[in-house]
Amino acid sequence: FLIFVCFTMYIRFKRHKTTVFLTCDENEDLELVKQRLADAVNHPIATIQLRNINNELLDEEKTMNELGLNDDHEICFVYKIENTADDWEPIEIEKPNSSSTSNSQSKHSKK
């Protein structure tokens, strides 16, 4: 008899200031995960591309495992630029402003 073990993981999908956390199985096709992302951001699936942090387009027909994606992996998503044949926005991920966190902490420590 055969025993199949699937590992559940969560993946972070990022665009600008938005981060979407989705759980998926390692044997799940990226295309299925992309559909859940499209539902979560309320955007048509055909107008979303998934790219790695190096701006390389990910093959949606491959599984998460085949792509080497693991728990807590970060994937960038971009939208198609409206009224263009096949132009996509660049990857833009805004990092949280750490100075505002340290400023608020220093204000509290002065009391």
mmCIF file of N, CA, C and O in Angstrom:
data_model
loop_
_atom_site.group_PDB
_atom_site.id
_atom_site.type_symbol
_atom_site.label_atom_id
_atom_site.label_comp_id
_atom_site.label_asym_id
_atom_site.label_seq_id
_atom_site.Cartn_x
_atom_site.Cartn_y
_atom_site.Cartn_z
ATOM 1 N N PHE A 1 0.838 -1.179 0.000
ATOM 2 C CA PHE A 1 0.000 0.000 0.000
ATOM 3 C C PHE A 1 0.882 1.241 0.000
ATOM 4 O O PHE A 1 2.037 1.183 0.372
ATOM 5 N N LEU A 2 0.328 2.357 -0.432
ATOM 6 C CA LEU A 2 1.069 3.614 -0.534
ATOM 7 C C LEU A 2 0.561 4.603 0.490
ATOM 8 O O LEU A 2 -0.636 4.679 0.761
ATOM 9 N N ILE A 3 1.474 5.367 1.014
ATOM 10 C CA ILE A 3 1.124 6.442 1.943
ATOM 11 C C ILE A 3 1.647 7.740 1.342
ATOM 12 O O ILE A 3 2.825 7.848 1.021
ATOM 13 N N PHE A 4 0.750 8.678 1.153
ATOM 14 C CA PHE A 4 1.142 9.981 0.644
ATOM 15 C C PHE A 4 1.097 10.972 1.796
ATOM 16 O O PHE A 4 0.109 11.065 2.507
ATOM 17 N N VAL A 5 2.167 11.693 1.952
ATOM 18 C CA VAL A 5 2.226 12.710 2.988
ATOM 19 C C VAL A 5 2.361 14.065 2.307
ATOM 20 O O VAL A 5 3.267 14.274 1.503
ATOM 21 N N CYS A 6 1.438 14.952 2.583
ATOM 22 C CA CYS A 6 1.500 16.308 2.044
ATOM 23 C C CYS A 6 1.783 17.257 3.191
ATOM 24 O O CYS A 6 1.158 17.165 4.241
ATOM 25 N N PHE A 7 2.713 18.126 2.964
ATOM 26 C CA PHE A 7 3.032 19.119 3.971
ATOM 27 C C PHE A 7 2.299 20.410 3.654
ATOM 28 O O PHE A 7 2.331 20.898 2.535
ATOM 29 N N THR A 8 1.612 20.926 4.645
ATOM 30 C CA THR A 8 0.924 22.197 4.490
ATOM 31 C C THR A 8 1.887 23.303 4.884
ATOM 32 O O THR A 8 2.631 23.188 5.856
ATOM 33 N N MET A 9 1.866 24.356 4.092
ATOM 34 C CA MET A 9 2.749 25.486 4.352
ATOM 35 C C MET A 9 1.977 26.775 4.113
ATOM 36 O O MET A 9 0.883 26.744 3.556
ATOM 37 N N TYR A 10 2.544 27.861 4.567
ATOM 38 C CA TYR A 10 1.928 29.128 4.188
ATOM 39 C C TYR A 10 2.946 29.932 3.391
ATOM 40 O O TYR A 10 4.141 29.858 3.605
ATOM 41 N N ILE A 11 2.417 30.642 2.413
ATOM 42 C CA ILE A 11 3.223 31.445 1.502
ATOM 43 C C ILE A 11 2.760 32.897 1.625
ATOM 44 O O ILE A 11 1.567 33.173 1.755
ATOM 45 N N ARG A 12 3.724 33.808 1.586
ATOM 46 C CA ARG A 12 3.402 35.240 1.628
ATOM 47 C C ARG A 12 3.434 35.797 0.208
ATOM 48 O O ARG A 12 4.449 35.705 -0.470
ATOM 49 N N PHE A 13 2.327 36.379 -0.227
ATOM 50 C CA PHE A 13 2.236 37.022 -1.528
ATOM 51 C C PHE A 13 2.263 38.529 -1.292
ATOM 52 O O PHE A 13 1.441 39.047 -0.539
ATOM 53 N N LYS A 14 3.202 39.234 -1.938
ATOM 54 C CA LYS A 14 3.394 40.659 -1.648
ATOM 55 C C LYS A 14 3.272 41.519 -2.898
ATOM 56 O O LYS A 14 3.730 41.141 -3.973
ATOM 57 N N ARG A 15 2.659 42.677 -2.702
ATOM 58 C CA ARG A 15 2.562 43.719 -3.723
ATOM 59 C C ARG A 15 2.388 45.041 -2.991
ATOM 60 O O ARG A 15 1.472 45.187 -2.183
ATOM 61 N N HIS A 16 3.251 46.002 -3.271
ATOM 62 C CA HIS A 16 3.228 47.314 -2.616
ATOM 63 C C HIS A 16 3.185 47.121 -1.102
ATOM 64 O O HIS A 16 4.078 46.504 -0.540
ATOM 65 N N LYS A 17 2.137 47.610 -0.441
ATOM 66 C CA LYS A 17 2.007 47.478 1.014
ATOM 67 C C LYS A 17 1.152 46.282 1.407
ATOM 68 O O LYS A 17 0.891 46.073 2.586
ATOM 69 N N THR A 18 0.721 45.501 0.426
ATOM 70 C CA THR A 18 -0.191 44.390 0.675
ATOM 71 C C THR A 18 0.573 43.078 0.834
ATOM 72 O O THR A 18 1.447 42.773 0.027
ATOM 73 N N THR A 19 0.237 42.333 1.868
ATOM 74 C CA THR A 19 0.741 40.974 2.041
ATOM 75 C C THR A 19 -0.450 40.064 2.273
ATOM 76 O O THR A 19 -1.270 40.319 3.145
ATOM 77 N N VAL A 20 -0.550 39.018 1.458
ATOM 78 C CA VAL A 20 -1.620 38.032 1.589
ATOM 79 C C VAL A 20 -0.965 36.718 1.998
ATOM 80 O O VAL A 20 -0.030 36.259 1.337
ATOM 81 N N PHE A 21 -1.428 36.132 3.081
ATOM 82 C CA PHE A 21 -0.934 34.839 3.551
ATOM 83 C C PHE A 21 -1.909 33.759 3.099
ATOM 84 O O PHE A 21 -3.095 33.842 3.405
ATOM 85 N N LEU A 22 -1.405 32.769 2.376
ATOM 86 C CA LEU A 22 -2.241 31.653 1.941
ATOM 87 C C LEU A 22 -1.594 30.343 2.353
ATOM 88 O O LEU A 22 -0.375 30.189 2.257
ATOM 89 N N THR A 23 -2.413 29.409 2.804
ATOM 90 C CA THR A 23 -1.902 28.073 3.076
ATOM 91 C C THR A 23 -2.064 27.234 1.820
ATOM 92 O O THR A 23 -2.998 27.432 1.037
ATOM 93 N N CYS A 24 -1.134 26.334 1.616
ATOM 94 C CA CYS A 24 -1.198 25.464 0.443
ATOM 95 C C CYS A 24 -0.417 24.185 0.749
ATOM 96 O O CYS A 24 0.356 24.120 1.700
ATOM 97 N N ASP A 25 -0.671 23.193 -0.082
ATOM 98 C CA ASP A 25 0.047 21.929 0.029
ATOM 99 C C ASP A 25 1.231 21.944 -0.919
ATOM 100 O O ASP A 25 1.176 22.570 -1.979
ATOM 101 N N GLU A 26 2.267 21.220 -0.571
ATOM 102 C CA GLU A 26 3.472 21.197 -1.401
ATOM 103 C C GLU A 26 3.220 20.607 -2.781
ATOM 104 O O GLU A 26 3.932 20.922 -3.735
ATOM 105 N N ASN A 27 2.189 19.770 -2.930
ATOM 106 C CA ASN A 27 1.881 19.146 -4.218
ATOM 107 C C ASN A 27 0.801 19.894 -4.999
ATOM 108 O O ASN A 27 0.318 19.415 -6.020
ATOM 109 N N GLU A 28 0.419 21.064 -4.521
ATOM 110 C CA GLU A 28 -0.613 21.870 -5.167
ATOM 111 C C GLU A 28 -0.003 22.683 -6.309
ATOM 112 O O GLU A 28 1.077 23.246 -6.175
ATOM 113 N N ASP A 29 -0.703 22.732 -7.449
ATOM 114 C CA ASP A 29 -0.238 23.548 -8.571
ATOM 115 C C ASP A 29 -0.312 25.019 -8.195
ATOM 116 O O ASP A 29 -1.268 25.465 -7.557
ATOM 117 N N LEU A 30 0.677 25.775 -8.652
ATOM 118 C CA LEU A 30 0.698 27.203 -8.370
ATOM 119 C C LEU A 30 -0.530 27.900 -8.964
ATOM 120 O O LEU A 30 -1.030 28.872 -8.397
ATOM 121 N N GLU A 31 -1.044 27.387 -10.061
ATOM 122 C CA GLU A 31 -2.221 27.993 -10.686
ATOM 123 C C GLU A 31 -3.431 27.977 -9.741
ATOM 124 O O GLU A 31 -4.196 28.941 -9.679
ATOM 125 N N LEU A 32 -3.603 26.902 -8.988
ATOM 126 C CA LEU A 32 -4.705 26.831 -8.023
ATOM 127 C C LEU A 32 -4.514 27.832 -6.892
ATOM 128 O O LEU A 32 -5.471 28.461 -6.421
ATOM 129 N N VAL A 33 -3.283 27.985 -6.457
ATOM 130 C CA VAL A 33 -2.978 28.949 -5.395
ATOM 131 C C VAL A 33 -3.211 30.364 -5.923
ATOM 132 O O VAL A 33 -3.749 31.227 -5.228
ATOM 133 N N LYS A 34 -2.830 30.598 -7.185
ATOM 134 C CA LYS A 34 -3.037 31.913 -7.802
ATOM 135 C C LYS A 34 -4.530 32.255 -7.858
ATOM 136 O O LYS A 34 -4.911 33.409 -7.660
ATOM 137 N N GLN A 35 -5.373 31.270 -8.101
ATOM 138 C CA GLN A 35 -6.818 31.514 -8.129
ATOM 139 C C GLN A 35 -7.309 31.978 -6.759
ATOM 140 O O GLN A 35 -8.120 32.903 -6.653
ATOM 141 N N ARG A 36 -6.798 31.369 -5.701
ATOM 142 C CA ARG A 36 -7.189 31.790 -4.341
ATOM 143 C C ARG A 36 -6.687 33.202 -4.053
ATOM 144 O O ARG A 36 -7.368 33.993 -3.407
ATOM 145 N N LEU A 37 -5.479 33.518 -4.547
ATOM 146 C CA LEU A 37 -4.948 34.873 -4.384
ATOM 147 C C LEU A 37 -5.839 35.875 -5.119
ATOM 148 O O LEU A 37 -6.183 36.920 -4.568
ATOM 149 N N ALA A 38 -6.219 35.555 -6.364
ATOM 150 C CA ALA A 38 -7.080 36.444 -7.146
ATOM 151 C C ALA A 38 -8.396 36.691 -6.419
ATOM 152 O O ALA A 38 -8.896 37.823 -6.394
ATOM 153 N N ASP A 39 -8.954 35.658 -5.819
ATOM 154 C CA ASP A 39 -10.190 35.807 -5.044
ATOM 155 C C ASP A 39 -9.961 36.714 -3.830
ATOM 156 O O ASP A 39 -10.788 37.559 -3.507
ATOM 157 N N ALA A 40 -8.812 36.532 -3.175
ATOM 158 C CA ALA A 40 -8.521 37.304 -1.961
ATOM 159 C C ALA A 40 -8.331 38.790 -2.252
ATOM 160 O O ALA A 40 -8.736 39.639 -1.454
ATOM 161 N N VAL A 41 -7.716 39.121 -3.393
ATOM 162 C CA VAL A 41 -7.461 40.530 -3.719
ATOM 163 C C VAL A 41 -8.533 41.099 -4.656
ATOM 164 O O VAL A 41 -8.431 42.257 -5.072
ATOM 165 N N ASN A 42 -9.532 40.260 -4.984
ATOM 166 C CA ASN A 42 -10.647 40.687 -5.824
ATOM 167 C C ASN A 42 -10.159 41.265 -7.156
ATOM 168 O O ASN A 42 -10.503 42.385 -7.535
ATOM 169 N N HIS A 43 -9.317 40.475 -7.828
ATOM 170 C CA HIS A 43 -8.732 40.892 -9.101
ATOM 171 C C HIS A 43 -8.805 39.704 -10.052
ATOM 172 O O HIS A 43 -8.578 38.574 -9.629
ATOM 173 N N PRO A 44 -9.103 39.922 -11.332
ATOM 174 C CA PRO A 44 -9.183 38.790 -12.273
ATOM 175 C C PRO A 44 -7.854 38.030 -12.369
ATOM 176 O O PRO A 44 -6.790 38.639 -12.433
ATOM 177 N N ILE A 45 -7.936 36.714 -12.379
ATOM 178 C CA ILE A 45 -6.740 35.880 -12.395
ATOM 179 C C ILE A 45 -5.860 36.150 -13.623
ATOM 180 O O ILE A 45 -4.633 36.099 -13.531
ATOM 181 N N ALA A 46 -6.472 36.483 -14.757
ATOM 182 C CA ALA A 46 -5.709 36.717 -15.995
ATOM 183 C C ALA A 46 -4.858 37.983 -15.927
ATOM 184 O O ALA A 46 -3.959 38.169 -16.749
ATOM 185 N N THR A 47 -5.141 38.846 -14.948
ATOM 186 C CA THR A 47 -4.403 40.109 -14.844
ATOM 187 C C THR A 47 -3.390 40.090 -13.708
ATOM 188 O O THR A 47 -2.921 41.143 -13.266
ATOM 189 N N ILE A 48 -3.041 38.875 -13.236
ATOM 190 C CA ILE A 48 -2.057 38.726 -12.156
ATOM 191 C C ILE A 48 -0.920 37.837 -12.641
ATOM 192 O O ILE A 48 -1.157 36.797 -13.244
ATOM 193 N N GLN A 49 0.306 38.267 -12.376
ATOM 194 C CA GLN A 49 1.482 37.419 -12.603
ATOM 195 C C GLN A 49 2.172 37.190 -11.273
ATOM 196 O O GLN A 49 2.205 38.072 -10.420
ATOM 197 N N LEU A 50 2.737 35.991 -11.113
ATOM 198 C CA LEU A 50 3.487 35.650 -9.907
ATOM 199 C C LEU A 50 4.964 35.574 -10.260
ATOM 200 O O LEU A 50 5.354 34.911 -11.213
ATOM 201 N N ARG A 51 5.769 36.242 -9.476
ATOM 202 C CA ARG A 51 7.209 36.311 -9.732
ATOM 203 C C ARG A 51 7.970 36.070 -8.428
ATOM 204 O O ARG A 51 7.472 36.364 -7.349
ATOM 205 N N ASN A 52 9.176 35.548 -8.568
ATOM 206 C CA ASN A 52 10.002 35.416 -7.370
ATOM 207 C C ASN A 52 10.656 36.769 -7.069
ATOM 208 O O ASN A 52 10.487 37.733 -7.817
ATOM 209 N N ILE A 53 11.386 36.836 -6.007
ATOM 210 C CA ILE A 53 11.980 38.095 -5.560
ATOM 211 C C ILE A 53 13.000 38.633 -6.564
ATOM 212 O O ILE A 53 13.297 39.818 -6.590
ATOM 213 N N ASN A 54 13.505 37.750 -7.457
ATOM 214 C CA ASN A 54 14.456 38.161 -8.507
ATOM 215 C C ASN A 54 13.748 38.573 -9.793
ATOM 216 O O ASN A 54 14.374 38.689 -10.840
ATOM 217 N N ASN A 55 12.424 38.736 -9.731
ATOM 218 C CA ASN A 55 11.590 39.174 -10.842
ATOM 219 C C ASN A 55 11.454 38.122 -11.951
ATOM 220 O O ASN A 55 11.151 38.441 -13.085
ATOM 221 N N GLU A 56 11.678 36.858 -11.619
ATOM 222 C CA GLU A 56 11.517 35.776 -12.593
ATOM 223 C C GLU A 56 10.082 35.252 -12.511
ATOM 224 O O GLU A 56 9.571 34.973 -11.426
ATOM 225 N N LEU A 57 9.462 35.119 -13.683
ATOM 226 C CA LEU A 57 8.093 34.617 -13.761
ATOM 227 C C LEU A 57 8.046 33.164 -13.308
ATOM 228 O O LEU A 57 8.876 32.351 -13.723
ATOM 229 N N LEU A 58 7.103 32.836 -12.432
ATOM 230 C CA LEU A 58 6.979 31.469 -11.933
ATOM 231 C C LEU A 58 6.056 30.657 -12.842
ATOM 232 O O LEU A 58 5.042 31.162 -13.325
ATOM 233 N N ASP A 59 6.398 29.397 -13.065
ATOM 234 C CA ASP A 59 5.629 28.498 -13.910
ATOM 235 C C ASP A 59 4.424 27.992 -13.122
ATOM 236 O O ASP A 59 4.555 27.189 -12.194
ATOM 237 N N GLU A 60 3.249 28.438 -13.500
ATOM 238 C CA GLU A 60 2.029 28.139 -12.747
ATOM 239 C C GLU A 60 1.570 26.694 -12.908
ATOM 240 O O GLU A 60 0.710 26.237 -12.171
ATOM 241 N N GLU A 61 2.114 25.972 -13.883
ATOM 242 C CA GLU A 61 1.731 24.572 -14.076
ATOM 243 C C GLU A 61 2.510 23.639 -13.154
ATOM 244 O O GLU A 61 2.172 22.469 -13.031
ATOM 245 N N LYS A 62 3.521 24.150 -12.495
ATOM 246 C CA LYS A 62 4.322 23.335 -11.578
ATOM 247 C C LYS A 62 3.741 23.385 -10.177
ATOM 248 O O LYS A 62 3.021 24.312 -9.803
ATOM 249 N N THR A 63 4.094 22.373 -9.402
ATOM 250 C CA THR A 63 3.653 22.346 -8.006
ATOM 251 C C THR A 63 4.565 23.232 -7.161
ATOM 252 O O THR A 63 5.660 23.611 -7.592
ATOM 253 N N MET A 64 4.103 23.502 -5.978
ATOM 254 C CA MET A 64 4.899 24.306 -5.048
ATOM 255 C C MET A 64 6.251 23.629 -4.801
ATOM 256 O O MET A 64 7.287 24.285 -4.789
ATOM 257 N N ASN A 65 6.225 22.313 -4.647
ATOM 258 C CA ASN A 65 7.443 21.546 -4.408
ATOM 259 C C ASN A 65 8.388 21.615 -5.615
ATOM 260 O O ASN A 65 9.590 21.800 -5.454
ATOM 261 N N GLU A 66 7.841 21.461 -6.816
ATOM 262 C CA GLU A 66 8.668 21.522 -8.026
ATOM 263 C C GLU A 66 9.329 22.883 -8.203
ATOM 264 O O GLU A 66 10.423 22.986 -8.759
ATOM 265 N N LEU A 67 8.676 23.924 -7.721
ATOM 266 C CA LEU A 67 9.234 25.275 -7.804
ATOM 267 C C LEU A 67 10.214 25.572 -6.671
ATOM 268 O O LEU A 67 10.844 26.618 -6.656
ATOM 269 N N GLY A 68 10.328 24.637 -5.732
ATOM 270 C CA GLY A 68 11.240 24.840 -4.607
ATOM 271 C C GLY A 68 10.699 25.801 -3.568
ATOM 272 O O GLY A 68 11.458 26.361 -2.779
ATOM 273 N N LEU A 69 9.385 25.985 -3.563
ATOM 274 C CA LEU A 69 8.773 26.887 -2.590
ATOM 275 C C LEU A 69 8.504 26.124 -1.301
ATOM 276 O O LEU A 69 8.042 24.988 -1.333
ATOM 277 N N ASN A 70 8.819 26.753 -0.197
ATOM 278 C CA ASN A 70 8.621 26.096 1.091
ATOM 279 C C ASN A 70 7.923 27.040 2.057
ATOM 280 O O ASN A 70 7.587 28.159 1.706
ATOM 281 N N ASP A 71 7.714 26.576 3.259
ATOM 282 C CA ASP A 71 7.003 27.340 4.269
ATOM 283 C C ASP A 71 7.610 28.730 4.446
ATOM 284 O O ASP A 71 8.830 28.877 4.497
ATOM 285 N N ASP A 72 6.766 29.746 4.512
ATOM 286 C CA ASP A 72 7.140 31.139 4.730
ATOM 287 C C ASP A 72 7.875 31.744 3.537
ATOM 288 O O ASP A 72 8.575 32.733 3.669
ATOM 289 N N HIS A 73 7.718 31.151 2.367
ATOM 290 C CA HIS A 73 8.335 31.690 1.155
ATOM 291 C C HIS A 73 7.593 32.963 0.754
ATOM 292 O O HIS A 73 6.410 33.108 1.004
ATOM 293 N N GLU A 74 8.294 33.870 0.116
ATOM 294 C CA GLU A 74 7.705 35.129 -0.322
ATOM 295 C C GLU A 74 7.632 35.160 -1.847
ATOM 296 O O GLU A 74 8.626 34.928 -2.524
ATOM 297 N N ILE A 75 6.439 35.433 -2.372
ATOM 298 C CA ILE A 75 6.216 35.543 -3.811
ATOM 299 C C ILE A 75 5.645 36.935 -4.075
ATOM 300 O O ILE A 75 4.781 37.418 -3.344
ATOM 301 N N CYS A 76 6.128 37.567 -5.128
ATOM 302 C CA CYS A 76 5.611 38.876 -5.514
ATOM 303 C C CYS A 76 4.499 38.689 -6.538
ATOM 304 O O CYS A 76 4.579 37.791 -7.377
ATOM 305 N N PHE A 77 3.472 39.507 -6.448
ATOM 306 C CA PHE A 77 2.456 39.486 -7.491
ATOM 307 C C PHE A 77 2.313 40.879 -8.072
ATOM 308 O O PHE A 77 2.450 41.878 -7.386
ATOM 309 N N VAL A 78 2.119 40.909 -9.398
ATOM 310 C CA VAL A 78 1.986 42.174 -10.117
ATOM 311 C C VAL A 78 0.736 42.099 -10.982
ATOM 312 O O VAL A 78 0.264 41.018 -11.333
ATOM 313 N N TYR A 79 0.228 43.274 -11.325
ATOM 314 C CA TYR A 79 -0.958 43.371 -12.165
ATOM 315 C C TYR A 79 -0.570 43.795 -13.578
ATOM 316 O O TYR A 79 0.411 44.518 -13.782
ATOM 317 N N LYS A 80 -1.385 43.365 -14.521
ATOM 318 C CA LYS A 80 -1.227 43.789 -15.910
ATOM 319 C C LYS A 80 -1.591 45.271 -15.987
ATOM 320 O O LYS A 80 -2.557 45.720 -15.368
ATOM 321 N N ILE A 81 -0.812 46.033 -16.743
ATOM 322 C CA ILE A 81 -1.100 47.452 -16.918
ATOM 323 C C ILE A 81 -2.278 47.572 -17.889
ATOM 324 O O ILE A 81 -2.263 46.985 -18.973
ATOM 325 N N GLU A 82 -3.293 48.293 -17.461
ATOM 326 C CA GLU A 82 -4.510 48.419 -18.270
ATOM 327 C C GLU A 82 -4.216 49.030 -19.624
ATOM 328 O O GLU A 82 -3.320 49.863 -19.770
ATOM 329 N N ASN A 83 -5.001 48.594 -20.615
ATOM 330 C CA ASN A 83 -4.924 49.105 -21.984
ATOM 331 C C ASN A 83 -3.565 48.880 -22.639
ATOM 332 O O ASN A 83 -3.122 49.696 -23.447
ATOM 333 N N THR A 84 -2.881 47.809 -22.269
ATOM 334 C CA THR A 84 -1.627 47.433 -22.922
ATOM 335 C C THR A 84 -1.760 46.000 -23.411
ATOM 336 O O THR A 84 -2.567 45.229 -22.894
ATOM 337 N N ALA A 85 -0.956 45.668 -24.407
ATOM 338 C CA ALA A 85 -1.009 44.315 -24.975
ATOM 339 C C ALA A 85 -0.527 43.280 -23.963
ATOM 340 O O ALA A 85 -1.210 42.294 -23.700
ATOM 341 N N ASP A 86 0.639 43.511 -23.401
ATOM 342 C CA ASP A 86 1.191 42.530 -22.452
ATOM 343 C C ASP A 86 2.237 43.180 -21.553
ATOM 344 O O ASP A 86 3.321 42.648 -21.371
ATOM 345 N N ASP A 87 1.916 44.338 -21.008
ATOM 346 C CA ASP A 87 2.836 45.029 -20.108
ATOM 347 C C ASP A 87 2.373 44.836 -18.671
ATOM 348 O O ASP A 87 1.180 44.922 -18.375
ATOM 349 N N TRP A 88 3.336 44.601 -17.810
ATOM 350 C CA TRP A 88 3.047 44.333 -16.402
ATOM 351 C C TRP A 88 3.751 45.357 -15.542
ATOM 352 O O TRP A 88 4.833 45.829 -15.885
ATOM 353 N N GLU A 89 3.142 45.700 -14.424
ATOM 354 C CA GLU A 89 3.771 46.657 -13.523
ATOM 355 C C GLU A 89 5.042 46.054 -12.941
ATOM 356 O O GLU A 89 5.180 44.837 -12.856
ATOM 357 N N PRO A 90 5.989 46.893 -12.542
ATOM 358 C CA PRO A 90 7.215 46.374 -11.913
ATOM 359 C C PRO A 90 6.923 45.911 -10.487
ATOM 360 O O PRO A 90 5.928 46.317 -9.878
ATOM 361 N N ILE A 91 7.801 45.081 -9.975
ATOM 362 C CA ILE A 91 7.670 44.656 -8.576
ATOM 363 C C ILE A 91 8.008 45.837 -7.676
ATOM 364 O O ILE A 91 9.062 46.455 -7.827
ATOM 365 N N GLU A 92 7.100 46.144 -6.790
ATOM 366 C CA GLU A 92 7.329 47.194 -5.794
ATOM 367 C C GLU A 92 6.816 46.701 -4.457
ATOM 368 O O GLU A 92 5.619 46.535 -4.275
ATOM 369 N N ILE A 93 7.740 46.442 -3.556
ATOM 370 C CA ILE A 93 7.393 45.999 -2.210
ATOM 371 C C ILE A 93 7.860 47.075 -1.243
ATOM 372 O O ILE A 93 9.045 47.374 -1.164
ATOM 373 N N GLU A 94 6.911 47.657 -0.539
ATOM 374 C CA GLU A 94 7.264 48.683 0.437
ATOM 375 C C GLU A 94 7.537 48.032 1.779
ATOM 376 O O GLU A 94 6.726 47.273 2.284
ATOM 377 N N LYS A 95 8.693 48.330 2.314
ATOM 378 C CA LYS A 95 9.080 47.800 3.621
ATOM 379 C C LYS A 95 8.467 48.673 4.712
ATOM 380 O O LYS A 95 8.322 49.880 4.542
ATOM 381 N N PRO A 96 8.119 48.065 5.846
ATOM 382 C CA PRO A 96 7.609 48.872 6.966
ATOM 383 C C PRO A 96 8.665 49.881 7.405
ATOM 384 O O PRO A 96 9.861 49.600 7.365
ATOM 385 N N ASN A 97 8.221 51.047 7.801
ATOM 386 C CA ASN A 97 9.129 52.096 8.242
ATOM 387 C C ASN A 97 9.581 51.796 9.666
ATOM 388 O O ASN A 97 8.835 51.979 10.619
ATOM 389 N N SER A 98 10.806 51.341 9.808
ATOM 390 C CA SER A 98 11.312 50.954 11.128
ATOM 391 C C SER A 98 11.587 52.165 12.001
ATOM 392 O O SER A 98 11.581 52.078 13.213
ATOM 393 N N SER A 99 11.831 53.344 11.415
ATOM 394 C CA SER A 99 12.120 54.523 12.226
ATOM 395 C C SER A 99 10.904 54.961 13.024
ATOM 396 O O SER A 99 11.034 55.444 14.135
ATOM 397 N N SER A 100 9.685 54.770 12.478
ATOM 398 C CA SER A 100 8.498 55.153 13.238
ATOM 399 C C SER A 100 8.314 54.242 14.443
ATOM 400 O O SER A 100 7.877 54.669 15.492
ATOM 401 N N THR A 101 8.703 52.969 14.302
ATOM 402 C CA THR A 101 8.619 52.042 15.430
ATOM 403 C C THR A 101 9.624 52.434 16.502
ATOM 404 O O THR A 101 9.302 52.508 17.675
ATOM 405 N N SER A 102 10.854 52.749 16.103
ATOM 406 C CA SER A 102 11.873 53.090 17.093
ATOM 407 C C SER A 102 11.569 54.439 17.728
ATOM 408 O O SER A 102 11.848 54.653 18.896
ATOM 409 N N ASN A 103 10.988 55.381 16.972
ATOM 410 C CA ASN A 103 10.617 56.670 17.546
ATOM 411 C C ASN A 103 9.537 56.513 18.598
ATOM 412 O O ASN A 103 9.593 57.129 19.644
ATOM 413 N N SER A 104 8.539 55.675 18.327
ATOM 414 C CA SER A 104 7.478 55.499 19.309
ATOM 415 C C SER A 104 8.005 54.787 20.545
ATOM 416 O O SER A 104 7.599 55.075 21.648
ATOM 417 N N GLN A 105 8.962 53.881 20.366
ATOM 418 C CA GLN A 105 9.544 53.194 21.508
ATOM 419 C C GLN A 105 10.392 54.157 22.336
ATOM 420 O O GLN A 105 10.371 54.124 23.550
ATOM 421 N N SER A 106 11.134 55.042 21.669
ATOM 422 C CA SER A 106 11.982 55.965 22.416
ATOM 423 C C SER A 106 11.139 56.978 23.173
ATOM 424 O O SER A 106 11.526 57.411 24.244
ATOM 425 N N LYS A 107 9.989 57.380 22.632
ATOM 426 C CA LYS A 107 9.114 58.300 23.342
ATOM 427 C C LYS A 107 8.593 57.668 24.622
ATOM 428 O O LYS A 107 8.500 58.311 25.650
ATOM 429 N N HIS A 108 8.271 56.369 24.551
ATOM 430 C CA HIS A 108 7.766 55.688 25.739
ATOM 431 C C HIS A 108 8.874 55.456 26.748
ATOM 432 O O HIS A 108 8.627 55.471 27.941
ATOM 433 N N SER A 109 10.097 55.274 26.310
ATOM 434 C CA SER A 109 11.182 54.986 27.249
ATOM 435 C C SER A 109 11.640 56.232 27.996
ATOM 436 O O SER A 109 12.304 56.132 29.002
ATOM 437 N N LYS A 110 11.291 57.432 27.502
ATOM 438 C CA LYS A 110 11.705 58.670 28.171
ATOM 439 C C LYS A 110 10.856 58.966 29.393
ATOM 440 O O LYS A 110 11.215 59.795 30.204
ATOM 441 N N LYS A 111 9.733 58.307 29.543
ATOM 442 C CA LYS A 111 8.833 58.584 30.680
ATOM 443 C C LYS A 111 9.392 58.123 31.973
ATOM 444 O O LYS A 111 10.164 57.289 32.143
#
